[in-house]
mmCIF file of C-alpha atoms in Angstrom:
data_model
loop_
_atom_site.group_PDB
_atom_site.id
_atom_site.type_symbol
_atom_site.label_atom_id
_atom_site.label_comp_id
_atom_site.label_asym_id
_atom_site.label_seq_id
_atom_site.Cartn_x
_atom_site.Cartn_y
_atom_site.Cartn_z
ATOM 1 C CA MET A 1 -23.601 -103.064 -11.310
ATOM 2 C CA ARG A 2 -21.048 -104.267 -13.870
ATOM 3 C CA PHE A 3 -19.028 -101.101 -13.270
ATOM 4 C CA LEU A 4 -19.038 -101.684 -9.491
ATOM 5 C CA MET A 5 -17.953 -105.295 -9.904
ATOM 6 C CA GLY A 6 -15.102 -104.216 -12.189
ATOM 7 C CA LEU A 7 -14.047 -101.593 -9.677
ATOM 8 C CA CYS A 8 -13.954 -104.161 -6.853
ATOM 9 C CA VAL A 9 -11.815 -106.512 -8.921
ATOM 10 C CA ALA A 10 -9.435 -103.706 -9.828
ATOM 11 C CA LEU A 11 -9.071 -102.716 -6.168
ATOM 12 C CA ALA A 12 -8.443 -106.329 -5.172
ATOM 13 C CA LEU A 13 -5.774 -106.746 -7.815
ATOM 14 C CA GLY A 14 -4.224 -103.469 -6.841
ATOM 15 C CA SER A 15 -3.990 -104.488 -3.194
ATOM 16 C CA GLY A 16 -2.302 -107.738 -4.265
ATOM 17 C CA VAL A 17 0.328 -105.763 -6.184
ATOM 18 C CA VAL A 18 1.015 -103.578 -3.152
ATOM 19 C CA ALA A 19 1.343 -106.646 -0.927
ATOM 20 C CA ALA A 20 3.755 -108.224 -3.394
ATOM 21 C CA GLN A 21 5.863 -105.042 -3.520
ATOM 22 C CA GLU A 22 6.185 -105.012 0.282
ATOM 23 C CA ARG A 23 8.176 -108.267 0.217
ATOM 24 C CA ARG A 24 11.866 -107.455 0.200
ATOM 25 C CA PRO A 25 13.432 -108.910 -2.954
ATOM 26 C CA SER A 26 16.562 -111.085 -2.885
ATOM 27 C CA HIS A 27 19.671 -109.068 -3.623
ATOM 28 C CA CYS A 28 21.536 -112.316 -4.271
ATOM 29 C CA ILE A 29 19.350 -113.001 -7.273
ATOM 30 C CA ALA A 30 19.152 -109.365 -8.377
ATOM 31 C CA LEU A 31 22.889 -108.632 -8.400
ATOM 32 C CA ALA A 32 24.789 -110.059 -11.320
ATOM 33 C CA GLU A 33 28.270 -109.203 -10.028
ATOM 34 C CA ALA A 34 29.496 -110.477 -6.683
ATOM 35 C CA PRO A 35 31.114 -108.049 -4.272
ATOM 36 C CA GLY A 36 33.988 -109.242 -2.151
ATOM 37 C CA VAL A 37 34.700 -110.829 1.183
ATOM 38 C CA THR A 38 37.595 -110.291 3.544
ATOM 39 C CA TYR A 39 38.608 -112.646 6.296
ATOM 40 C CA LEU A 40 38.731 -111.018 9.741
ATOM 41 C CA HIS A 41 39.828 -112.160 13.199
ATOM 42 C CA LYS A 42 38.321 -115.230 14.826
ATOM 43 C CA ALA A 43 36.185 -114.759 17.926
ATOM 44 C CA SER A 44 34.051 -116.582 20.469
ATOM 45 C CA PHE A 45 30.435 -117.044 19.407
ATOM 46 C CA ARG A 46 29.440 -114.916 22.408
ATOM 47 C CA ASP A 47 31.564 -111.937 21.282
ATOM 48 C CA PRO A 48 29.970 -109.130 19.256
ATOM 49 C CA VAL A 49 30.395 -109.426 15.491
ATOM 50 C CA ALA A 50 32.299 -106.598 13.799
ATOM 51 C CA GLU A 51 30.212 -104.054 11.927
ATOM 52 C CA HIS A 52 29.284 -105.010 8.343
ATOM 53 C CA SER A 53 30.539 -108.551 8.987
ATOM 54 C CA VAL A 54 29.223 -112.074 9.450
ATOM 55 C CA ARG A 55 30.675 -114.783 11.689
ATOM 56 C CA ILE A 56 30.298 -118.418 10.668
ATOM 57 C CA SER A 57 31.016 -121.148 13.234
ATOM 58 C CA TYR A 58 31.078 -124.834 12.334
ATOM 59 C CA ILE A 59 29.236 -126.685 15.130
ATOM 60 C CA HIS A 60 28.905 -130.278 14.003
ATOM 61 C CA HIS A 61 28.129 -132.435 10.947
ATOM 62 C CA ALA A 62 26.009 -129.980 8.887
ATOM 63 C CA SER A 63 25.217 -127.452 11.618
ATOM 64 C CA PHE A 64 26.647 -123.949 11.397
ATOM 65 C CA LEU A 65 25.988 -120.820 13.442
ATOM 66 C CA ILE A 66 25.660 -117.700 11.272
ATOM 67 C CA GLN A 67 25.771 -114.391 13.186
ATOM 68 C CA SER A 68 25.258 -110.832 12.065
ATOM 69 C CA ALA A 69 26.674 -107.655 13.541
ATOM 70 C CA ASP A 70 23.092 -106.660 14.451
ATOM 71 C CA GLY A 71 22.727 -109.638 16.748
ATOM 72 C CA ILE A 72 20.785 -112.044 14.542
ATOM 73 C CA ASP A 73 21.817 -115.677 15.131
ATOM 74 C CA ALA A 74 20.859 -118.529 12.782
ATOM 75 C CA VAL A 75 21.695 -122.246 12.966
ATOM 76 C CA THR A 76 21.587 -124.575 9.989
ATOM 77 C CA ASP A 77 20.439 -128.225 10.097
ATOM 78 C CA TYR A 78 19.468 -127.864 13.739
ATOM 79 C CA THR A 79 19.329 -131.131 15.681
ATOM 80 C CA GLY A 80 18.304 -129.796 19.082
ATOM 81 C CA PHE A 81 21.789 -129.900 20.577
ATOM 82 C CA LEU A 82 24.323 -127.108 20.139
ATOM 83 C CA GLY A 83 26.729 -127.907 22.959
ATOM 84 C CA THR A 84 27.148 -127.081 26.646
ATOM 85 C CA THR A 85 25.413 -123.746 26.406
ATOM 86 C CA ASP A 86 22.051 -122.108 27.095
ATOM 87 C CA PHE A 87 22.329 -120.169 23.839
ATOM 88 C CA VAL A 88 19.061 -119.797 21.912
ATOM 89 C CA PRO A 89 19.303 -118.722 18.251
ATOM 90 C CA ASP A 90 16.775 -116.490 16.544
ATOM 91 C CA VAL A 91 16.192 -118.857 13.650
ATOM 92 C CA VAL A 92 17.020 -122.486 12.861
ATOM 93 C CA THR A 93 16.706 -124.389 9.590
ATOM 94 C CA MET A 94 16.265 -128.156 9.250
ATOM 95 C CA ASN A 95 16.325 -130.916 6.631
ATOM 96 C CA HIS A 96 14.803 -134.331 7.222
ATOM 97 C CA ALA A 97 16.923 -136.634 5.075
ATOM 98 C CA HIS A 98 18.340 -138.100 8.277
ATOM 99 C CA GLY A 99 17.888 -137.563 12.021
ATOM 100 C CA THR A 100 21.238 -135.796 12.191
ATOM 101 C CA HIS A 101 19.783 -132.828 10.311
ATOM 102 C CA TRP A 102 16.595 -132.060 12.240
ATOM 103 C CA THR A 103 14.658 -132.555 15.430
ATOM 104 C CA ALA A 104 10.965 -133.141 16.065
ATOM 105 C CA ASN A 105 11.273 -131.207 19.304
ATOM 106 C CA PRO A 106 13.008 -127.871 18.725
ATOM 107 C CA ASP A 107 13.498 -125.574 21.688
ATOM 108 C CA PRO A 108 10.149 -123.720 22.074
ATOM 109 C CA GLU A 109 12.069 -120.531 22.850
ATOM 110 C CA ILE A 110 13.421 -120.336 19.283
ATOM 111 C CA PRO A 111 11.329 -117.670 17.529
ATOM 112 C CA HIS A 112 11.665 -119.030 13.968
ATOM 113 C CA VAL A 113 11.918 -122.748 13.160
ATOM 114 C CA LEU A 114 12.138 -123.353 9.384
ATOM 115 C CA PRO A 115 11.744 -126.964 8.168
ATOM 116 C CA GLY A 116 13.106 -127.654 4.694
ATOM 117 C CA TRP A 117 10.079 -129.781 3.766
ATOM 118 C CA GLY A 118 6.326 -129.420 3.721
ATOM 119 C CA ASP A 119 3.493 -131.789 2.863
ATOM 120 C CA TYR A 120 4.793 -134.780 0.986
ATOM 121 C CA GLY A 121 5.878 -133.836 -2.519
ATOM 122 C CA LEU A 122 4.733 -130.225 -2.218
ATOM 123 C CA GLY A 123 7.791 -128.652 -0.616
ATOM 124 C CA ILE A 124 7.691 -125.435 1.356
ATOM 125 C CA GLU A 125 8.611 -121.796 0.841
ATOM 126 C CA HIS A 126 10.362 -119.566 3.343
ATOM 127 C CA HIS A 127 11.123 -115.851 2.955
ATOM 128 C CA LEU A 128 11.891 -114.724 6.474
ATOM 129 C CA ASP A 129 12.897 -111.043 6.629
ATOM 130 C CA LEU A 130 14.549 -110.216 9.979
ATOM 131 C CA GLY A 131 15.826 -106.851 8.847
ATOM 132 C CA ALA A 132 19.541 -107.571 9.312
ATOM 133 C CA MET A 133 19.107 -110.992 7.745
ATOM 134 C CA LEU A 134 16.880 -112.466 5.050
ATOM 135 C CA VAL A 135 16.473 -116.269 5.122
ATOM 136 C CA ARG A 136 14.970 -118.055 2.148
ATOM 137 C CA ASN A 137 15.023 -121.547 0.687
ATOM 138 C CA VAL A 138 15.065 -123.446 -2.591
ATOM 139 C CA SER A 139 13.383 -126.881 -2.443
ATOM 140 C CA THR A 140 15.254 -129.955 -3.672
ATOM 141 C CA ASP A 141 14.390 -133.665 -3.997
ATOM 142 C CA ILE A 142 15.657 -136.383 -1.662
ATOM 143 C CA ARG A 143 16.009 -140.118 -1.896
ATOM 144 C CA SER A 144 13.402 -141.747 0.272
ATOM 145 C CA TYR A 145 12.550 -145.450 0.886
ATOM 146 C CA GLY A 146 14.019 -146.527 -2.442
ATOM 147 C CA GLY A 147 12.299 -143.730 -4.350
ATOM 148 C CA VAL A 148 12.380 -139.961 -4.510
ATOM 149 C CA GLU A 149 10.522 -137.466 -2.354
ATOM 150 C CA GLU A 150 10.071 -134.399 -4.509
ATOM 151 C CA LYS A 151 10.880 -131.126 -2.765
ATOM 152 C CA GLY A 152 11.626 -133.036 0.449
ATOM 153 C CA ASN A 153 14.646 -130.951 1.445
ATOM 154 C CA SER A 154 15.914 -127.423 0.950
ATOM 155 C CA ILE A 155 18.926 -125.344 0.179
ATOM 156 C CA PHE A 156 18.832 -122.348 2.521
ATOM 157 C CA ILE A 157 20.260 -118.947 1.628
ATOM 158 C CA PHE A 158 21.125 -116.306 4.221
ATOM 159 C CA GLU A 159 21.392 -112.768 2.911
ATOM 160 C CA VAL A 160 23.237 -110.689 5.508
ATOM 161 C CA ALA A 161 25.671 -107.741 5.477
ATOM 162 C CA GLY A 162 25.473 -107.731 1.671
ATOM 163 C CA LEU A 163 26.731 -111.315 1.509
ATOM 164 C CA CYS A 164 24.906 -114.320 0.019
ATOM 165 C CA ILE A 165 25.617 -117.379 2.152
ATOM 166 C CA GLY A 166 24.278 -120.753 0.990
ATOM 167 C CA HIS A 167 23.899 -124.014 2.877
ATOM 168 C CA LEU A 168 23.326 -126.836 0.399
ATOM 169 C CA GLY A 169 21.847 -129.155 3.031
ATOM 170 C CA HIS A 170 21.624 -132.887 2.352
ATOM 171 C CA LEU A 171 21.669 -132.412 -1.404
ATOM 172 C CA HIS A 172 20.859 -135.568 -3.402
ATOM 173 C CA HIS A 173 20.957 -134.271 -6.980
ATOM 174 C CA GLU A 174 22.441 -131.517 -9.048
ATOM 175 C CA PRO A 175 20.075 -128.517 -9.115
ATOM 176 C CA ASN A 176 18.204 -127.923 -12.372
ATOM 177 C CA ALA A 177 18.303 -124.629 -14.256
ATOM 178 C CA ALA A 178 15.343 -123.202 -12.361
ATOM 179 C CA GLN A 179 16.874 -124.124 -9.022
ATOM 180 C CA TYR A 180 20.241 -122.588 -9.938
ATOM 181 C CA ALA A 181 18.419 -119.396 -10.907
ATOM 182 C CA ALA A 182 16.447 -119.387 -7.640
ATOM 183 C CA ILE A 183 19.642 -119.805 -5.626
ATOM 184 C CA GLY A 184 21.203 -116.801 -7.299
ATOM 185 C CA ARG A 185 24.640 -115.509 -6.475
ATOM 186 C CA LEU A 186 26.537 -117.119 -3.583
ATOM 187 C CA ASP A 187 29.631 -115.659 -1.955
ATOM 188 C CA VAL A 188 30.020 -118.369 0.690
ATOM 189 C CA VAL A 189 28.661 -121.914 0.481
ATOM 190 C CA MET A 190 28.644 -124.899 2.866
ATOM 191 C CA ALA A 191 28.802 -128.134 0.889
ATOM 192 C CA ALA A 192 28.473 -131.820 1.888
ATOM 193 C CA VAL A 193 31.565 -133.733 0.722
ATOM 194 C CA ASP A 194 30.874 -137.210 2.150
ATOM 195 C CA GLY A 195 30.906 -138.652 -1.354
ATOM 196 C CA GLY A 196 27.864 -140.909 -1.165
ATOM 197 C CA MET A 197 25.275 -140.195 1.551
ATOM 198 C CA SER A 198 24.522 -136.931 -0.213
ATOM 199 C CA LEU A 199 26.168 -136.301 -3.622
ATOM 200 C CA ASP A 200 29.134 -138.138 -5.067
ATOM 201 C CA VAL A 201 32.282 -136.002 -5.061
ATOM 202 C CA ALA A 202 32.387 -135.460 -8.852
ATOM 203 C CA THR A 203 28.833 -134.142 -8.937
ATOM 204 C CA MET A 204 29.378 -131.896 -5.895
ATOM 205 C CA MET A 205 32.465 -130.424 -7.501
ATOM 206 C CA ARG A 206 30.480 -129.692 -10.669
ATOM 207 C CA VAL A 207 27.721 -128.011 -8.602
ATOM 208 C CA LEU A 208 30.232 -125.824 -6.757
ATOM 209 C CA ARG A 209 31.961 -124.775 -9.981
ATOM 210 C CA LYS A 210 28.595 -123.697 -11.368
ATOM 211 C CA LEU A 211 27.694 -121.780 -8.226
ATOM 212 C CA LYS A 212 31.041 -119.964 -8.353
ATOM 213 C CA ALA A 213 31.092 -119.044 -4.659
ATOM 214 C CA GLN A 214 34.409 -117.472 -3.677
ATOM 215 C CA VAL A 215 34.474 -119.290 -0.341
ATOM 216 C CA VAL A 216 33.581 -122.973 0.039
ATOM 217 C CA ILE A 217 33.299 -124.589 3.511
ATOM 218 C CA PRO A 218 33.284 -128.425 3.379
ATOM 219 C CA MET A 219 30.883 -130.201 5.752
ATOM 220 C CA HIS A 220 29.222 -133.582 6.288
ATOM 221 C CA TRP A 221 32.301 -135.723 5.850
ATOM 222 C CA PHE A 222 32.969 -138.887 7.809
ATOM 223 C CA GLU A 223 36.340 -140.210 6.659
ATOM 224 C CA SER A 224 39.443 -138.175 5.886
ATOM 225 C CA TRP A 225 39.833 -139.868 2.499
ATOM 226 C CA THR A 226 36.508 -138.460 1.220
ATOM 227 C CA LEU A 227 37.506 -134.991 2.327
ATOM 228 C CA GLU A 228 40.942 -135.324 0.767
ATOM 229 C CA ALA A 229 39.445 -136.609 -2.486
ATOM 230 C CA PHE A 230 37.276 -133.506 -2.626
ATOM 231 C CA LEU A 231 40.184 -131.156 -1.824
ATOM 232 C CA THR A 232 42.410 -132.824 -4.408
ATOM 233 C CA GLY A 233 39.731 -132.589 -7.065
ATOM 234 C CA MET A 234 39.193 -128.862 -6.388
ATOM 235 C CA SER A 235 42.825 -127.848 -5.882
ATOM 236 C CA ASP A 236 43.358 -126.976 -9.547
ATOM 237 C CA GLU A 237 40.939 -124.044 -9.246
ATOM 238 C CA TYR A 238 40.676 -123.353 -5.523
ATOM 239 C CA LEU A 239 43.163 -122.374 -2.836
ATOM 240 C CA ILE A 240 43.003 -124.705 0.161
ATOM 241 C CA GLU A 241 43.195 -123.096 3.606
ATOM 242 C CA ARG A 242 43.628 -125.562 6.470
ATOM 243 C CA GLY A 243 43.869 -125.091 10.206
ATOM 244 C CA ALA A 244 41.386 -122.246 10.339
ATOM 245 C CA GLY A 245 39.837 -123.312 13.607
ATOM 246 C CA SER A 246 36.078 -123.704 14.022
ATOM 247 C CA SER A 247 34.971 -120.227 12.931
ATOM 248 C CA MET A 248 35.649 -117.453 10.490
ATOM 249 C CA THR A 249 34.425 -113.878 10.070
ATOM 250 C CA VAL A 250 33.769 -112.441 6.624
ATOM 251 C CA SER A 251 32.788 -109.028 5.362
ATOM 252 C CA LEU A 252 31.917 -107.443 2.047
ATOM 253 C CA ARG A 253 35.254 -106.189 0.752
ATOM 254 C CA ASP A 254 37.499 -107.553 -2.002
ATOM 255 C CA LEU A 255 37.089 -111.097 -3.207
ATOM 256 C CA PRO A 256 40.215 -113.229 -3.124
ATOM 257 C CA LYS A 257 41.827 -113.400 -6.526
ATOM 258 C CA GLN A 258 41.270 -117.136 -6.506
ATOM 259 C CA PRO A 259 38.275 -119.005 -5.040
ATOM 260 C CA THR A 260 39.131 -120.501 -1.669
ATOM 261 C CA ILE A 261 38.154 -123.618 0.275
ATOM 262 C CA LYS A 262 38.145 -122.823 3.997
ATOM 263 C CA LEU A 263 38.545 -126.003 6.033
ATOM 264 C CA LEU A 264 36.904 -125.435 9.431
ATOM 265 C CA THR A 265 37.028 -127.917 12.286
ATOM 266 C CA PRO A 266 33.611 -128.659 13.858
ATOM 267 C CA ARG A 267 33.230 -127.760 17.528
ATOM 268 C CA PHE A 268 30.142 -127.731 19.703
ATOM 269 C CA LEU A 269 29.303 -124.384 21.298
ATOM 270 C CA GLN A 270 30.545 -123.936 24.834
ATOM 271 C CA ASP A 271 29.950 -121.119 27.254
ATOM 272 C CA PRO A 272 32.993 -119.654 29.050
#
């Protein structure tokens, strides 16, 4: 009897190991050295994405459309409105720091709706493998009703076409060592630069310098002076590219010799 019980336990443990091995690991965490990115031509969000590339379109506030060459479409900080379009993404992420970062009534046709929060104080874990795109999150704390809601928001990472694309969400504190490690390598990062509603500019600049992404896309800014303060503070280490329109396409090629801030102009999606 004792032998049979031991055998059952061993089989159960073995099946757990197999299940764990079936989960595709994060290449952004696994790879120590970042490959490169090359800027390609701009295109309509309805146009096909070039092979081995990713198109990023700035929609509004903290919402971006991330599209793969294999036809996977993801929207960050989804509010329920994308523009004058009937476009339905495959996956949307949300944060609930403010109503401009989530909706209680997402389109029921969206296959994957990923909230950045779970039960109060417990956070949530996402590891959505869509084949051409892996979407995962790292929980962060948010200020809430004069206190702090632990693990109330998330940083979302999109692993696609060999790139590691991070959306910092409505970040309210500098990540700790464990959170930095969980984020892993980032090639492209969207960062809130409002200077107060999320992080102050000095702390956000410190976070970005630690993340070492080669491409930074500012978001969540309300006044031009907060944006300019951020750009000025980063200009000693980063090239500033203005007038880039509302979208950019990147691929895994050669990194720019100097990290670059790509200033995109938000624009709601619009069908032809």
